[in-house]
C-alpha positions as YAML, in Angstrom:
chain: A
units: angstrom
residues:
- id: 1
  name: UNK
  ca: [-1.42, 14.88, -8.01]
- id: 2
  name: UNK
  ca: [-4.51, 14.51, -10.15]
- id: 3
  name: UNK
  ca: [-4.60, 13.14, -13.67]
- id: 4
  name: UNK
  ca: [-6.85, 15.28, -15.84]
- id: 5
  name: UNK
  ca: [-9.64, 13.67, -17.85]
- id: 6
  name: UNK
  ca: [-9.09, 10.24, -16.32]
- id: 7
  name: UNK
  ca: [-12.78, 9.46, -16.79]
- id: 8
  name: UNK
  ca: [-12.43, 9.51, -20.57]
- id: 9
  name: UNK
  ca: [-10.37, 6.29, -20.46]
- id: 10
  name: UNK
  ca: [-11.89, 2.82, -20.33]
- id: 11
  name: UNK
  ca: [-11.11, 0.55, -17.40]
- id: 12
  name: UNK
  ca: [-8.85, -1.52, -19.65]
- id: 13
  name: UNK
  ca: [-6.90, 1.59, -20.66]
- id: 14
  name: UNK
  ca: [-6.59, 2.65, -17.02]
- id: 15
  name: UNK
  ca: [-5.21, -0.77, -16.11]
- id: 16
  name: UNK
  ca: [-2.64, -0.57, -18.92]
- id: 17
  name: UNK
  ca: [-1.64, 2.90, -17.75]
- id: 18
  name: UNK
  ca: [-1.27, 1.67, -14.17]
- id: 19
  name: UNK
  ca: [0.89, -1.23, -15.34]
- id: 20
  name: UNK
  ca: [3.13, 1.10, -17.32]
- id: 21
  name: UNK
  ca: [3.49, 3.41, -14.34]
- id: 22
  name: UNK
  ca: [4.31, 0.53, -12.01]
- id: 23
  name: UNK
  ca: [6.92, -0.88, -14.39]
- id: 24
  name: UNK
  ca: [8.50, 2.55, -14.74]
- id: 25
  name: UNK
  ca: [9.29, 2.59, -11.02]
- id: 26
  name: UNK
  ca: [12.60, 0.82, -10.74]
- id: 27
  name: UNK
  ca: [13.42, -0.84, -7.43]
- id: 28
  name: UNK
  ca: [16.92, 0.55, -7.70]
- id: 29
  name: UNK
  ca: [15.53, 4.08, -7.77]
- id: 30
  name: UNK
  ca: [13.56, 3.65, -4.56]
- id: 31
  name: UNK
  ca: [15.38, 5.26, -1.70]
- id: 32
  name: UNK
  ca: [14.89, 4.22, 1.88]
- id: 33
  name: UNK
  ca: [16.21, 6.29, 4.72]
- id: 34
  name: UNK
  ca: [18.11, 4.59, 7.52]
- id: 35
  name: UNK
  ca: [15.08, 5.17, 9.75]
- id: 36
  name: UNK
  ca: [12.83, 3.40, 7.24]
- id: 37
  name: UNK
  ca: [15.22, 0.45, 7.02]
- id: 38
  name: UNK
  ca: [15.37, 0.20, 10.82]
- id: 39
  name: UNK
  ca: [11.58, 0.25, 11.05]
- id: 40
  name: UNK
  ca: [11.25, -2.47, 8.41]
- id: 41
  name: UNK
  ca: [13.84, -4.58, 10.22]
- id: 42
  name: UNK
  ca: [11.97, -4.06, 13.51]
- id: 43
  name: UNK
  ca: [8.68, -5.17, 11.94]
- id: 44
  name: UNK
  ca: [10.26, -8.22, 10.31]
- id: 45
  name: UNK
  ca: [11.72, -9.22, 13.67]
- id: 46
  name: UNK
  ca: [8.31, -8.92, 15.33]
- id: 47
  name: UNK
  ca: [6.77, -11.19, 12.71]
- id: 48
  name: UNK
  ca: [9.61, -13.72, 12.95]
- id: 49
  name: UNK
  ca: [9.31, -13.76, 16.75]
- id: 50
  name: UNK
  ca: [5.52, -14.17, 16.53]
- id: 51
  name: UNK
  ca: [5.05, -10.96, 18.50]
- id: 52
  name: UNK
  ca: [2.53, -9.28, 16.24]
- id: 53
  name: UNK
  ca: [-1.10, -9.65, 15.33]
- id: 54
  name: UNK
  ca: [-2.60, -9.76, 11.87]
- id: 55
  name: UNK
  ca: [-6.10, -8.61, 11.00]
- id: 56
  name: UNK
  ca: [-8.32, -9.41, 8.06]
- id: 57
  name: UNK
  ca: [-9.58, -6.58, 5.89]
- id: 58
  name: UNK
  ca: [-13.08, -7.29, 7.23]
- id: 59
  name: UNK
  ca: [-11.82, -6.82, 10.82]
- id: 60
  name: UNK
  ca: [-10.24, -3.50, 9.90]
- id: 61
  name: UNK
  ca: [-13.38, -2.24, 8.13]
- id: 62
  name: UNK
  ca: [-15.59, -3.26, 11.06]
- id: 63
  name: UNK
  ca: [-13.31, -1.51, 13.55]
- id: 64
  name: UNK
  ca: [-13.33, 1.67, 11.46]
- id: 65
  name: UNK
  ca: [-17.12, 1.58, 11.13]
- id: 66
  name: UNK
  ca: [-17.50, 1.16, 14.89]
- id: 67
  name: UNK
  ca: [-15.14, 4.05, 15.63]
- id: 68
  name: UNK
  ca: [-17.08, 6.34, 13.25]
- id: 69
  name: UNK
  ca: [-20.36, 5.49, 14.97]
- id: 70
  name: UNK
  ca: [-19.00, 6.01, 18.48]
...
């Protein structure tokens, strides 16, 4: 989806628009499939059991840059 003429708005207007869009998305309206719920539960368990690794945004960017240059 592309919003037409987005460039005609100021940054402040774009931020207000984004806030209105975000607020219009009700948590009750979000639908998760059973598979999504199971995956989220699996990931939460991994974090709680200290069986996962976290990376900084800088680490991720550096890894992507290296893979592009390979």
